[in-house]
Amino acid sequence: MFDLVVKGGVLPDGRQADIGIRGDRIAAVEALPDGVAAGAVIDAAGDLVCPPFVDPHFHMDATLSYGIPRINASGTLLEGIALWGELKRDVTVEAMVARALTYCDWAASMGLLAIRSHVDVCDDRLLGVEALLEVREKVRDYIDLQLVAFPQDGLFRDPGAQANLIRALDRGVDVVGGIPHFERTMEDGARSVRVLCELAAERGLMVDLHCDETDDPLSRHVETLAHEAQRLGLQGRVAGSHLTSMHSMDSYYVSKLLPLMAEAGLAAIPNPLINIVLQGRHDGFPKRRGLTRVKEMQAHGIPVGWGQDCVRDPWYSLGTADMLDVAFMGLHVAQMTSPAEMQRAFDMATAVNAQIMGIAGYGLAVGNTASLVVVDAGDPVEALRLRPPRLAVIAKGRVIARQPRNAATMSLPGRPASVSRRCKPDRAG
Ligand code: FE2
């Protein structure tokens, strides 16, 4: 007897299997007999059934604040940081909680059930920390929210940042963050990487730094991050977010850097929607894309995920909480267009991101958490092409969202009455 059975789905690896759920756990992934005893059945015949989407890089304290108090006129990272500084002077915990919960509703409806959010600690009141700790509690039954103590204005550049970051960790923030390229000098940036990695090693925490988010080909903080991860035995616990300078670096230098990153067990989190929008703003033509070297890192065995980073905030005016949008942009900019590469682009938004965040019990296997998504597509590549409705979202054993199929009703003489853009038909064809 199962509480819920998801029947006839196609898993990301192409297998067809039913999924039986008991409580908040997956109890079967196999062909179950027709009429098997179940509290409820979801018919997913021919539909993609995948583990939840995961976002390892987001800013939930800033989300949905677009236009407050004004928009980012230059479109640059630096004006975005200045604008966030204006906004946070007047922000309240209540407003941040309300916006974050709205975003979590969007995320849940899209099957995005694990999010790592940076939270700005450059505020002696730690309002963002207070707000997002509250949100983490409120959504815990359906979204795993991991928080990063993020000194937005620089660990050394902002006089209170170091003490505030430690206070945030003491209050239960999960991960150590930083922004070495925003410190005043390259030396201060390198020192911030050392101090932050030592803090993480002392406390047994993970590290996720905004690292080399610049077009400067000589930015070198990812090298320091890899070196410190190795020196302190933090392999597998450290991520570098953005790494956009690697786009512009000399290729000989990168050929030396990539093996170091691999040996140090570093993970990389590019944020393609944001990188393509913010980087290259000082260029004439040709204009750099600013996305890090995704395929080259993967060829060295470095785990590379995709992050969303921003939705309607001082840095980015669009965004939908759909990790398929993020992967879609990423595969275009990184030119990951072979069938295997497109499949990998999908895995990056799911399993690889989950690995980077260290989520226990993730994936469609017996004994794991019963969180999964039924997608109106026949396979992962079709999901990327269509970015279609999430027909059902199941979080920890509970159905939390349903959405109808994407099909247009047509009225053209001699043509079908409805049109679906799927190439792999569902059971209705
Ligand atoms: Fe970010």
Tab-separated table of C-alpha atoms and ligand atoms in Angstrom:
chain	number	residue	atom	x	y	z
A	1	MET	CA	0.000	0.000	0.000
A	2	PHE	CA	1.385	3.367	-1.043
A	3	ASP	CA	0.166	6.808	-0.075
A	4	LEU	CA	0.767	8.051	-3.612
A	5	VAL	CA	1.805	6.473	-6.916
A	6	VAL	CA	3.123	8.428	-9.905
A	7	LYS	CA	2.344	6.134	-12.810
A	8	GLY	CA	4.085	5.668	-16.159
A	9	GLY	CA	6.617	8.504	-16.085
A	10	VAL	CA	9.872	8.755	-18.021
A	11	LEU	CA	12.869	9.348	-15.726
A	12	PRO	CA	15.706	11.731	-16.734
A	13	ASP	CA	17.913	8.765	-17.713
A	14	GLY	CA	15.226	7.463	-20.120
A	15	ARG	CA	13.922	4.593	-17.953
A	16	GLN	CA	10.173	4.247	-17.635
A	17	ALA	CA	9.082	3.561	-14.054
A	18	ASP	CA	6.282	4.054	-11.589
A	19	ILE	CA	7.158	5.741	-8.330
A	20	GLY	CA	5.527	4.589	-5.108
A	21	ILE	CA	5.587	6.948	-2.130
A	22	ARG	CA	5.018	6.208	1.559
A	23	GLY	CA	5.003	9.171	3.922
A	24	ASP	CA	7.820	11.484	2.894
A	25	ARG	CA	9.972	8.727	1.326
A	26	ILE	CA	10.212	7.030	-2.059
A	27	ALA	CA	9.295	3.368	-1.457
A	28	ALA	CA	9.417	1.964	-5.022
A	29	VAL	CA	10.888	2.896	-8.412
A	30	GLU	CA	9.784	0.056	-10.697
A	31	ALA	CA	6.885	-1.148	-12.840
A	32	LEU	CA	4.030	-1.516	-10.333
A	33	PRO	CA	1.003	-3.692	-11.169
A	34	ASP	CA	-2.092	-1.938	-12.488
A	35	GLY	CA	-4.514	-1.270	-9.660
A	36	VAL	CA	-1.790	-1.345	-6.990
A	37	ALA	CA	-3.197	-0.147	-3.661
A	38	ALA	CA	-2.549	3.569	-3.322
A	39	GLY	CA	-4.149	6.508	-1.540
A	40	ALA	CA	-3.859	8.537	-4.754
A	41	VAL	CA	-2.501	8.039	-8.267
A	42	ILE	CA	-1.042	10.636	-10.641
A	43	ASP	CA	-1.112	9.516	-14.265
A	44	ALA	CA	2.231	10.613	-15.731
A	45	ALA	CA	2.250	8.270	-18.766
A	46	GLY	CA	4.767	9.600	-21.284
A	47	ASP	CA	5.678	12.606	-19.125
A	48	LEU	CA	9.098	13.437	-17.719
A	49	VAL	CA	9.301	12.685	-13.992
A	50	CYS	CA	12.414	14.209	-12.455
A	51	PRO	CA	13.793	15.087	-9.041
A	52	PRO	CA	13.196	18.713	-8.007
A	53	PHE	CA	14.972	21.622	-9.600
A	54	VAL	CA	17.679	23.122	-7.388
A	55	ASP	CA	19.100	26.652	-7.379
A	56	PRO	CA	22.510	26.945	-5.663
A	57	HIS	CA	22.824	30.724	-6.065
A	58	PHE	CA	20.116	33.239	-5.261
A	59	HIS	CA	19.516	36.499	-3.356
A	60	MET	CA	16.198	36.103	-1.576
A	61	ASP	CA	16.661	39.246	0.546
A	62	ALA	CA	16.603	41.377	-2.631
A	63	THR	CA	14.138	39.480	-4.792
A	64	LEU	CA	10.973	41.154	-6.148
A	65	SER	CA	12.262	44.613	-5.185
A	66	TYR	CA	12.646	45.799	-8.795
A	67	GLY	CA	12.104	49.553	-9.083
A	68	ILE	CA	12.511	50.266	-5.338
A	69	PRO	CA	13.582	53.066	-5.017
A	70	ARG	CA	14.567	53.252	-8.725
A	71	ILE	CA	15.812	51.026	-11.533
A	72	ASN	CA	19.438	50.260	-12.438
A	73	ALA	CA	20.022	52.745	-15.280
A	74	SER	CA	23.479	51.574	-16.386
A	75	GLY	CA	22.677	47.865	-16.039
A	76	THR	CA	26.034	47.217	-14.361
A	77	LEU	CA	26.935	45.089	-11.345
A	78	LEU	CA	28.374	48.135	-9.565
A	79	GLU	CA	25.231	50.284	-9.968
A	80	GLY	CA	23.216	47.277	-8.767
A	81	ILE	CA	25.317	47.097	-5.580
A	82	ALA	CA	24.903	50.876	-5.038
A	83	LEU	CA	21.147	50.617	-5.626
A	84	TRP	CA	20.817	47.727	-3.156
A	85	GLY	CA	22.642	49.967	-0.644
A	86	GLU	CA	19.933	52.630	-1.105
A	87	LEU	CA	17.150	50.075	-0.836
A	88	LYS	CA	18.398	48.332	2.300
A	89	ARG	CA	18.503	51.560	4.320
A	90	ASP	CA	14.685	51.587	4.441
A	91	VAL	CA	13.826	47.910	4.132
A	92	THR	CA	11.853	46.124	6.849
A	93	VAL	CA	11.869	42.499	7.978
A	94	GLU	CA	8.155	42.259	7.157
A	95	ALA	CA	8.649	43.471	3.577
A	96	MET	CA	11.566	41.103	3.001
A	97	VAL	CA	9.658	38.130	4.427
A	98	ALA	CA	6.609	38.919	2.274
A	99	ARG	CA	8.654	39.198	-0.936
A	100	ALA	CA	10.662	36.073	-0.160
A	101	LEU	CA	7.518	34.037	0.551
A	102	THR	CA	5.992	35.195	-2.745
A	103	TYR	CA	9.153	34.080	-4.509
A	104	CYS	CA	9.002	30.719	-2.711
A	105	ASP	CA	5.432	30.299	-4.022
A	106	TRP	CA	6.727	30.886	-7.548
A	107	ALA	CA	9.582	28.443	-6.946
A	108	ALA	CA	7.351	25.716	-5.510
A	109	SER	CA	4.956	26.010	-8.453
A	110	MET	CA	7.900	25.444	-10.835
A	111	GLY	CA	9.241	22.426	-8.934
A	112	LEU	CA	12.204	24.400	-7.543
A	113	LEU	CA	12.427	22.857	-4.080
A	114	ALA	CA	15.984	23.597	-2.890
A	115	ILE	CA	17.556	27.056	-2.921
A	116	ARG	CA	20.847	28.415	-1.613
A	117	SER	CA	20.346	32.105	-0.916
A	118	HIS	CA	23.023	34.589	-0.043
A	119	VAL	CA	21.939	37.035	2.655
A	120	ASP	CA	23.656	40.399	3.018
A	121	VAL	CA	25.277	40.782	6.440
A	122	CYS	CA	26.581	44.338	5.877
A	123	ASP	CA	23.911	45.786	8.135
A	124	ASP	CA	24.444	45.983	11.893
A	125	ARG	CA	20.752	45.205	12.420
A	126	LEU	CA	21.055	41.950	10.405
A	127	LEU	CA	17.506	42.439	9.138
A	128	GLY	CA	18.061	40.197	6.127
A	129	VAL	CA	19.325	37.422	8.361
A	130	GLU	CA	16.316	37.766	10.660
A	131	ALA	CA	13.935	37.740	7.668
A	132	LEU	CA	15.428	34.772	5.856
A	133	LEU	CA	15.815	32.656	9.030
A	134	GLU	CA	12.073	33.177	9.476
A	135	VAL	CA	11.399	32.269	5.834
A	136	ARG	CA	13.619	29.159	6.104
A	137	GLU	CA	11.369	27.941	8.943
A	138	LYS	CA	8.140	28.855	7.164
A	139	VAL	CA	8.955	26.960	3.946
A	140	ARG	CA	10.817	23.996	5.407
A	141	ASP	CA	8.009	21.518	4.655
A	142	TYR	CA	8.425	22.086	0.918
A	143	ILE	CA	11.637	24.042	0.180
A	144	ASP	CA	15.120	23.353	1.545
A	145	LEU	CA	16.477	26.875	1.988
A	146	GLN	CA	20.212	27.093	2.670
A	147	LEU	CA	21.570	30.501	3.710
A	148	VAL	CA	24.986	32.018	2.987
A	149	ALA	CA	26.404	34.839	5.138
A	150	PHE	CA	27.317	37.292	2.400
A	151	PRO	CA	29.315	40.488	3.089
A	152	GLN	CA	27.951	42.341	0.031
A	153	ASP	CA	30.026	45.487	0.645
A	154	GLY	CA	33.279	43.580	1.223
A	155	LEU	CA	34.604	41.730	4.277
A	156	PHE	CA	37.301	44.392	4.849
A	157	ARG	CA	35.828	47.239	2.800
A	158	ASP	CA	32.832	47.405	5.152
A	159	PRO	CA	34.108	48.007	8.706
A	160	GLY	CA	31.382	45.958	10.417
A	161	ALA	CA	31.231	43.080	7.950
A	162	GLN	CA	33.554	40.620	9.668
A	163	ALA	CA	31.823	40.833	13.056
A	164	ASN	CA	28.384	40.748	11.435
A	165	LEU	CA	29.243	37.712	9.367
A	166	ILE	CA	30.257	35.834	12.527
A	167	ARG	CA	27.050	36.955	14.280
A	168	ALA	CA	25.036	35.651	11.305
A	169	LEU	CA	26.756	32.244	11.482
A	170	ASP	CA	26.136	32.157	15.256
A	171	ARG	CA	22.434	32.697	14.571
A	172	GLY	CA	22.276	29.659	12.281
A	173	VAL	CA	23.214	30.835	8.797
A	174	ASP	CA	24.610	27.758	7.058
A	175	VAL	CA	27.432	28.726	4.666
A	176	VAL	CA	30.362	31.202	4.605
A	177	GLY	CA	30.183	33.761	1.771
A	178	GLY	CA	32.401	36.537	0.443
A	179	ILE	CA	33.138	38.847	-2.467
A	180	PRO	CA	36.925	39.164	-2.895
A	181	HIS	CA	36.791	41.097	-6.196
A	182	PHE	CA	34.870	43.905	-4.447
A	183	GLU	CA	37.561	44.503	-1.799
A	184	ARG	CA	39.698	47.585	-2.398
A	185	THR	CA	42.854	45.771	-3.550
A	186	MET	CA	43.743	42.388	-5.000
A	187	GLU	CA	45.711	41.765	-1.796
A	188	ASP	CA	42.690	42.497	0.425
A	189	GLY	CA	40.633	40.201	-1.794
A	190	ALA	CA	43.104	37.357	-1.361
A	191	ARG	CA	43.242	37.995	2.400
A	192	SER	CA	39.433	37.842	2.577
A	193	VAL	CA	39.475	34.438	0.842
A	194	ARG	CA	42.012	33.143	3.389
A	195	VAL	CA	40.127	34.480	6.415
A	196	LEU	CA	36.765	33.149	5.187
A	197	CYS	CA	38.112	29.683	4.373
A	198	GLU	CA	39.806	29.489	7.781
A	199	LEU	CA	36.521	30.456	9.448
A	200	ALA	CA	34.691	27.710	7.521
A	201	ALA	CA	37.358	25.143	8.426
A	202	GLU	CA	37.140	26.063	12.143
A	203	ARG	CA	33.357	25.721	12.139
A	204	GLY	CA	33.013	22.756	9.761
A	205	LEU	CA	30.976	24.803	7.264
A	206	MET	CA	30.754	25.030	3.495
A	207	VAL	CA	32.102	28.028	1.546
A	208	ASP	CA	30.478	29.786	-1.408
A	209	LEU	CA	32.162	32.972	-2.571
A	210	HIS	CA	31.095	35.401	-5.252
A	211	CYS	CA	34.455	35.051	-6.951
A	212	ASP	CA	36.019	37.007	-9.813
A	213	GLU	CA	32.660	38.393	-10.974
A	214	THR	CA	34.443	40.808	-13.271
A	215	ASP	CA	35.658	41.104	-16.860
A	216	ASP	CA	39.228	41.646	-15.581
A	217	PRO	CA	41.373	38.866	-17.083
A	218	LEU	CA	43.888	39.329	-14.247
A	219	SER	CA	41.468	38.707	-11.386
A	220	ARG	CA	43.001	35.769	-9.536
A	221	HIS	CA	40.777	34.998	-6.552
A	222	VAL	CA	39.620	31.604	-7.803
A	223	GLU	CA	43.264	30.491	-7.698
A	224	THR	CA	43.497	31.614	-4.061
A	225	LEU	CA	40.164	29.929	-3.275
A	226	ALA	CA	41.383	26.625	-4.727
A	227	HIS	CA	44.691	26.914	-2.884
A	228	GLU	CA	42.974	27.617	0.447
A	229	ALA	CA	40.470	24.767	-0.066
A	230	GLN	CA	43.394	22.412	-0.564
A	231	ARG	CA	45.502	23.804	2.286
A	232	LEU	CA	42.627	23.565	4.782
A	233	GLY	CA	41.252	20.189	3.655
A	234	LEU	CA	37.962	21.689	2.444
A	235	GLN	CA	37.764	19.592	-0.735
A	236	GLY	CA	34.149	19.079	-1.840
A	237	ARG	CA	32.861	21.854	0.440
A	238	VAL	CA	33.842	24.968	-1.512
A	239	ALA	CA	32.103	26.640	-4.447
A	240	GLY	CA	33.135	29.604	-6.538
A	241	SER	CA	30.129	31.517	-7.860
A	242	HIS	CA	30.218	33.419	-11.168
A	243	LEU	CA	33.956	33.107	-12.069
A	244	THR	CA	33.233	35.389	-15.028
A	245	SER	CA	36.841	36.605	-15.253
A	246	MET	CA	37.751	33.101	-16.479
A	247	HIS	CA	35.936	34.033	-19.703
A	248	SER	CA	38.590	36.682	-20.351
A	249	MET	CA	41.682	35.026	-18.877
A	250	ASP	CA	44.696	34.015	-20.906
A	251	SER	CA	44.233	30.395	-22.001
A	252	TYR	CA	47.704	29.294	-20.908
A	253	TYR	CA	46.970	30.518	-17.392
A	254	VAL	CA	43.604	28.705	-17.431
A	255	SER	CA	45.318	25.478	-18.488
A	256	LYS	CA	47.227	25.681	-15.197
A	257	LEU	CA	44.247	26.841	-13.149
A	258	LEU	CA	41.767	24.105	-14.125
A	259	PRO	CA	43.798	21.160	-12.722
A	260	LEU	CA	44.314	23.118	-9.476
A	261	MET	CA	40.550	23.670	-9.155
A	262	ALA	CA	39.915	19.965	-9.815
A	263	GLU	CA	42.521	18.841	-7.240
A	264	ALA	CA	41.060	21.260	-4.697
A	265	GLY	CA	37.584	19.736	-5.137
A	266	LEU	CA	36.120	23.121	-6.052
A	267	ALA	CA	32.644	23.436	-7.555
A	268	ALA	CA	31.605	26.242	-9.896
A	269	ILE	CA	28.280	28.054	-10.096
A	270	PRO	CA	27.847	30.223	-13.193
A	271	ASN	CA	24.697	32.344	-13.362
A	272	PRO	CA	24.070	32.665	-17.091
A	273	LEU	CA	21.056	35.007	-17.097
A	274	ILE	CA	22.872	37.514	-14.927
A	275	ASN	CA	26.358	37.045	-16.366
A	276	ILE	CA	25.185	37.668	-19.936
A	277	VAL	CA	23.344	40.812	-18.784
A	278	LEU	CA	25.932	42.361	-16.427
A	279	GLN	CA	29.281	41.455	-17.980
A	280	GLY	CA	30.869	43.104	-20.986
A	281	ARG	CA	29.138	46.410	-20.235
A	282	HIS	CA	32.408	48.320	-20.644
A	283	ASP	CA	33.230	46.626	-23.962
A	284	GLY	CA	32.867	47.996	-27.444
A	285	PHE	CA	32.614	45.302	-30.087
A	286	PRO	CA	33.221	42.417	-29.963
A	287	LYS	CA	31.396	42.365	-26.636
A	288	ARG	CA	32.331	39.574	-24.227
A	289	ARG	CA	29.626	37.171	-23.050
A	290	GLY	CA	31.098	36.922	-19.546
A	291	LEU	CA	30.084	33.321	-18.915
A	292	THR	CA	32.808	31.220	-17.308
A	293	ARG	CA	34.379	28.213	-19.083
A	294	VAL	CA	31.662	25.661	-18.379
A	295	LYS	CA	32.585	22.803	-20.711
A	296	GLU	CA	36.305	23.185	-20.051
A	297	MET	CA	35.752	22.859	-16.286
A	298	GLN	CA	33.520	19.833	-16.792
A	299	ALA	CA	36.207	18.214	-18.946
A	300	HIS	CA	38.479	18.455	-15.876
A	301	GLY	CA	35.887	16.794	-13.634
A	302	ILE	CA	34.907	20.018	-11.844
A	303	PRO	CA	31.209	19.986	-10.813
A	304	VAL	CA	29.493	22.908	-12.547
A	305	GLY	CA	25.907	23.880	-11.713
A	306	TRP	CA	23.619	26.678	-12.869
A	307	GLY	CA	22.398	29.448	-10.560
A	308	GLN	CA	19.502	31.855	-11.035
A	309	ASP	CA	21.105	34.641	-8.902
A	310	CYS	CA	18.416	37.315	-9.303
A	311	VAL	CA	14.709	37.725	-10.046
A	312	ARG	CA	13.310	41.278	-10.339
A	313	ASP	CA	15.857	43.049	-8.165
A	314	PRO	CA	18.522	45.794	-8.521
A	315	TRP	CA	20.583	43.601	-10.857
A	316	TYR	CA	17.972	41.914	-13.066
A	317	SER	CA	14.498	42.987	-14.113
A	318	LEU	CA	13.146	39.641	-15.344
A	319	GLY	CA	13.135	36.057	-14.033
A	320	THR	CA	10.496	33.462	-13.220
A	321	ALA	CA	11.950	31.005	-10.655
A	322	ASP	CA	12.212	28.501	-13.490
A	323	MET	CA	15.573	26.712	-13.517
A	324	LEU	CA	14.783	25.551	-17.067
A	325	ASP	CA	15.060	29.221	-18.167
A	326	VAL	CA	18.470	29.374	-16.495
A	327	ALA	CA	19.699	26.137	-18.096
A	328	PHE	CA	18.270	27.207	-21.470
A	329	MET	CA	20.283	30.433	-21.445
A	330	GLY	CA	23.339	28.596	-20.102
A	331	LEU	CA	23.391	25.981	-22.818
A	332	HIS	CA	23.136	28.683	-25.485
A	333	VAL	CA	25.911	30.880	-24.125
A	334	ALA	CA	28.178	27.904	-23.354
A	335	GLN	CA	27.289	26.340	-26.732
A	336	MET	CA	26.248	23.038	-25.128
A	337	THR	CA	24.169	21.915	-28.081
A	338	SER	CA	25.008	18.226	-28.655
A	339	PRO	CA	22.396	15.796	-27.277
A	340	ALA	CA	24.769	14.736	-24.482
A	341	GLU	CA	25.588	18.341	-23.598
A	342	MET	CA	21.913	19.345	-23.491
A	343	GLN	CA	21.170	16.397	-21.214
A	344	ARG	CA	24.062	17.561	-19.023
A	345	ALA	CA	22.647	21.113	-18.972
A	346	PHE	CA	19.448	19.634	-17.507
A	347	ASP	CA	21.364	17.546	-14.955
A	348	MET	CA	23.207	20.703	-13.855
A	349	ALA	CA	19.889	22.302	-12.838
A	350	THR	CA	18.927	19.206	-10.845
A	351	ALA	CA	21.417	16.552	-9.655
A	352	VAL	CA	24.665	18.550	-9.966
A	353	ASN	CA	23.193	21.551	-8.138
A	354	ALA	CA	21.956	19.182	-5.404
A	355	GLN	CA	25.457	17.717	-5.096
A	356	ILE	CA	26.998	21.196	-4.825
A	357	MET	CA	24.552	22.130	-2.045
A	358	GLY	CA	25.138	18.797	-0.281
A	359	ILE	CA	21.428	17.894	-0.135
A	360	ALA	CA	20.920	14.524	1.566
A	361	GLY	CA	18.361	12.047	0.200
A	362	TYR	CA	18.034	13.728	-3.200
A	363	GLY	CA	17.053	11.789	-6.342
A	364	LEU	CA	14.593	9.233	-7.613
A	365	ALA	CA	15.730	6.164	-5.665
A	366	VAL	CA	14.171	4.041	-2.937
A	367	GLY	CA	14.713	5.563	0.503
A	368	ASN	CA	15.235	9.100	-0.762
A	369	THR	CA	13.004	12.084	-0.011
A	370	ALA	CA	9.735	11.873	-1.974
A	371	SER	CA	10.190	15.165	-3.814
A	372	LEU	CA	9.684	15.123	-7.566
A	373	VAL	CA	8.203	16.946	-10.516
A	374	VAL	CA	6.000	15.792	-13.403
A	375	VAL	CA	6.899	17.896	-16.447
A	376	ASP	CA	4.810	18.331	-19.630
A	377	ALA	CA	7.661	17.046	-21.824
A	378	GLY	CA	8.885	13.654	-23.008
A	379	ASP	CA	12.502	13.942	-21.868
A	380	PRO	CA	15.007	16.435	-20.393
A	381	VAL	CA	15.983	17.959	-23.733
A	382	GLU	CA	12.331	18.520	-24.637
A	383	ALA	CA	11.861	20.103	-21.210
A	384	LEU	CA	14.669	22.556	-22.039
A	385	ARG	CA	13.223	23.311	-25.464
A	386	LEU	CA	9.685	23.972	-24.194
A	387	ARG	CA	10.149	25.103	-20.557
A	388	PRO	CA	6.629	23.665	-20.163
A	389	PRO	CA	4.114	23.478	-17.294
A	390	ARG	CA	4.985	21.465	-14.199
A	391	LEU	CA	1.940	19.173	-14.254
A	392	ALA	CA	2.493	18.109	-10.638
A	393	VAL	CA	4.975	19.068	-7.939
A	394	ILE	CA	5.406	16.696	-5.010
A	395	ALA	CA	7.354	17.912	-1.985
A	396	LYS	CA	8.290	15.488	0.807
A	397	GLY	CA	5.395	13.181	-0.139
A	398	ARG	CA	2.757	15.900	-0.556
A	399	VAL	CA	1.286	17.181	-3.841
A	400	ILE	CA	1.789	20.940	-3.532
A	401	ALA	CA	1.077	22.215	-7.063
A	402	ARG	CA	-0.786	21.144	-10.221
A	403	GLN	CA	-0.904	22.848	-13.611
A	404	PRO	CA	-2.755	22.000	-16.854
A	405	ARG	CA	-0.966	20.855	-19.997
A	406	ASN	CA	0.299	23.373	-22.484
A	407	ALA	CA	-1.923	23.033	-25.546
A	408	ALA	CA	-3.569	25.766	-27.599
A	409	THR	CA	-7.175	25.472	-28.734
A	410	MET	CA	-7.211	26.184	-32.468
A	411	SER	CA	-9.910	27.256	-34.898
A	412	LEU	CA	-8.388	26.814	-38.359
A	413	PRO	CA	-10.492	24.972	-40.949
A	414	GLY	CA	-8.980	21.596	-41.803
A	415	ARG	CA	-6.381	21.795	-39.022
A	416	PRO	CA	-6.367	20.066	-35.600
A	417	ALA	CA	-8.593	21.460	-32.847
A	418	SER	CA	-5.667	21.719	-30.475
A	419	VAL	CA	-1.903	22.091	-30.838
A	420	SER	CA	0.805	20.903	-28.469
A	421	ARG	CA	4.433	21.734	-29.269
A	422	ARG	CA	5.645	18.415	-27.873
A	423	CYS	CA	7.459	16.091	-30.268
A	424	LYS	CA	7.347	13.207	-27.781
A	425	PRO	CA	3.586	12.732	-27.338
A	426	ASP	CA	1.931	12.059	-24.000
A	427	ARG	CA	-0.437	9.122	-23.802
A	428	ALA	CA	-3.181	11.107	-25.582
A	429	GLY	CA	-0.851	11.605	-28.547
B	1	FE2	FE	24.990	36.610	-6.533
